[in-house]
Amino acid sequence: MAMILPNKHVPLNRSLLAVGGEILQIVGDRPRSVSATWERLRLQDSRTSFEQFTLAASFLFALG
């Protein structure tokens, strides 16, 4: 289960906030496709699931 913020059950690196930060680092200021971003994130951190990736991407979209 993914949580937006870390707590005693969800470590910082598993929170949507941290995964969203990793996504922003990958994307930077140039456009990338969702699949290219996912592949790059998966290579950097193999523990991140596709579900966490999509939730974090949706969270970033909601933030604008």
PDB file of C-alpha atoms in Angstrom:
ATOM      1  CA  MET A   1       0.000   0.000   0.000  1.00  0.00           C
ATOM      2  CA  ALA A   2       1.418   3.335  -1.028  1.00  0.00           C
ATOM      3  CA  MET A   3       1.051   6.404   1.119  1.00  0.00           C
ATOM      4  CA  ILE A   4       1.665   9.990   0.110  1.00  0.00           C
ATOM      5  CA  LEU A   5       3.844  10.807   3.113  1.00  0.00           C
ATOM      6  CA  PRO A   6       6.138   8.468   5.034  1.00  0.00           C
ATOM      7  CA  ASN A   7       5.087   7.206   8.447  1.00  0.00           C
ATOM      8  CA  LYS A   8       6.148   4.434  10.810  1.00  0.00           C
ATOM      9  CA  HIS A   9       4.798   1.778   8.408  1.00  0.00           C
ATOM     10  CA  VAL A  10       5.902   3.376   5.115  1.00  0.00           C
ATOM     11  CA  PRO A  11       9.583   4.330   4.774  1.00  0.00           C
ATOM     12  CA  LEU A  12      10.497   7.551   3.024  1.00  0.00           C
ATOM     13  CA  ASN A  13      11.777   5.863  -0.144  1.00  0.00           C
ATOM     14  CA  ARG A  14       8.441   4.001  -0.613  1.00  0.00           C
ATOM     15  CA  SER A  15       6.195   7.065  -0.166  1.00  0.00           C
ATOM     16  CA  LEU A  16       4.511   8.679  -3.169  1.00  0.00           C
ATOM     17  CA  LEU A  17       6.297  11.911  -2.326  1.00  0.00           C
ATOM     18  CA  ALA A  18       9.709  10.260  -2.780  1.00  0.00           C
ATOM     19  CA  VAL A  19       8.707   8.318  -5.899  1.00  0.00           C
ATOM     20  CA  GLY A  20       7.260  11.529  -7.339  1.00  0.00           C
ATOM     21  CA  GLY A  21      10.567  13.257  -6.671  1.00  0.00           C
ATOM     22  CA  GLU A  22      12.396  10.498  -8.528  1.00  0.00           C
ATOM     23  CA  ILE A  23       9.995  10.901 -11.453  1.00  0.00           C
ATOM     24  CA  LEU A  24      10.620  14.652 -11.542  1.00  0.00           C
ATOM     25  CA  GLN A  25      14.385  14.060 -11.557  1.00  0.00           C
ATOM     26  CA  ILE A  26      14.050  11.681 -14.493  1.00  0.00           C
ATOM     27  CA  VAL A  27      11.762  13.922 -16.520  1.00  0.00           C
ATOM     28  CA  GLY A  28      13.641  17.123 -15.761  1.00  0.00           C
ATOM     29  CA  ASP A  29      12.614  19.894 -18.121  1.00  0.00           C
ATOM     30  CA  ARG A  30      12.348  17.815 -21.273  1.00  0.00           C
ATOM     31  CA  PRO A  31       9.309  15.757 -22.218  1.00  0.00           C
ATOM     32  CA  ARG A  32       9.432  11.973 -21.907  1.00  0.00           C
ATOM     33  CA  SER A  33       6.853   9.326 -22.570  1.00  0.00           C
ATOM     34  CA  VAL A  34       5.299   7.478 -19.657  1.00  0.00           C
ATOM     35  CA  SER A  35       6.875   4.198 -20.740  1.00  0.00           C
ATOM     36  CA  ALA A  36      10.346   5.762 -21.097  1.00  0.00           C
ATOM     37  CA  THR A  37      10.019   7.330 -17.644  1.00  0.00           C
ATOM     38  CA  TRP A  38       8.886   4.025 -16.142  1.00  0.00           C
ATOM     39  CA  GLU A  39      11.782   2.120 -17.742  1.00  0.00           C
ATOM     40  CA  ARG A  40      14.318   4.623 -16.437  1.00  0.00           C
ATOM     41  CA  LEU A  41      12.820   4.561 -12.924  1.00  0.00           C
ATOM     42  CA  ARG A  42      12.749   0.756 -12.948  1.00  0.00           C
ATOM     43  CA  LEU A  43      16.451   0.684 -13.847  1.00  0.00           C
ATOM     44  CA  GLN A  44      17.271   3.120 -11.023  1.00  0.00           C
ATOM     45  CA  ASP A  45      15.124   1.481  -8.351  1.00  0.00           C
ATOM     46  CA  SER A  46      13.894  -2.031  -9.053  1.00  0.00           C
ATOM     47  CA  ARG A  47      11.826  -2.059  -5.835  1.00  0.00           C
ATOM     48  CA  THR A  48       9.356   0.527  -7.154  1.00  0.00           C
ATOM     49  CA  SER A  49       6.245  -1.171  -8.488  1.00  0.00           C
ATOM     50  CA  PHE A  50       4.290   0.003 -11.509  1.00  0.00           C
ATOM     51  CA  GLU A  51       1.374   0.723  -9.168  1.00  0.00           C
ATOM     52  CA  GLN A  52       3.527   3.089  -7.087  1.00  0.00           C
ATOM     53  CA  PHE A  53       4.768   4.729 -10.287  1.00  0.00           C
ATOM     54  CA  THR A  54       1.258   5.357 -11.621  1.00  0.00           C
ATOM     55  CA  LEU A  55       0.007   6.613  -8.251  1.00  0.00           C
ATOM     56  CA  ALA A  56       2.965   8.980  -7.951  1.00  0.00           C
ATOM     57  CA  ALA A  57       2.481  10.209 -11.532  1.00  0.00           C
ATOM     58  CA  SER A  58      -1.215  10.836 -10.817  1.00  0.00           C
ATOM     59  CA  PHE A  59      -0.266  12.625  -7.615  1.00  0.00           C
ATOM     60  CA  LEU A  60       2.149  14.887  -9.545  1.00  0.00           C
ATOM     61  CA  PHE A  61      -0.525  15.575 -12.162  1.00  0.00           C
ATOM     62  CA  ALA A  62      -3.009  16.548  -9.437  1.00  0.00           C
ATOM     63  CA  LEU A  63      -0.440  18.934  -7.973  1.00  0.00           C
ATOM     64  CA  GLY A  64       0.016  20.548 -11.376  1.00  0.00           C
TER      65      GLY A  64
END
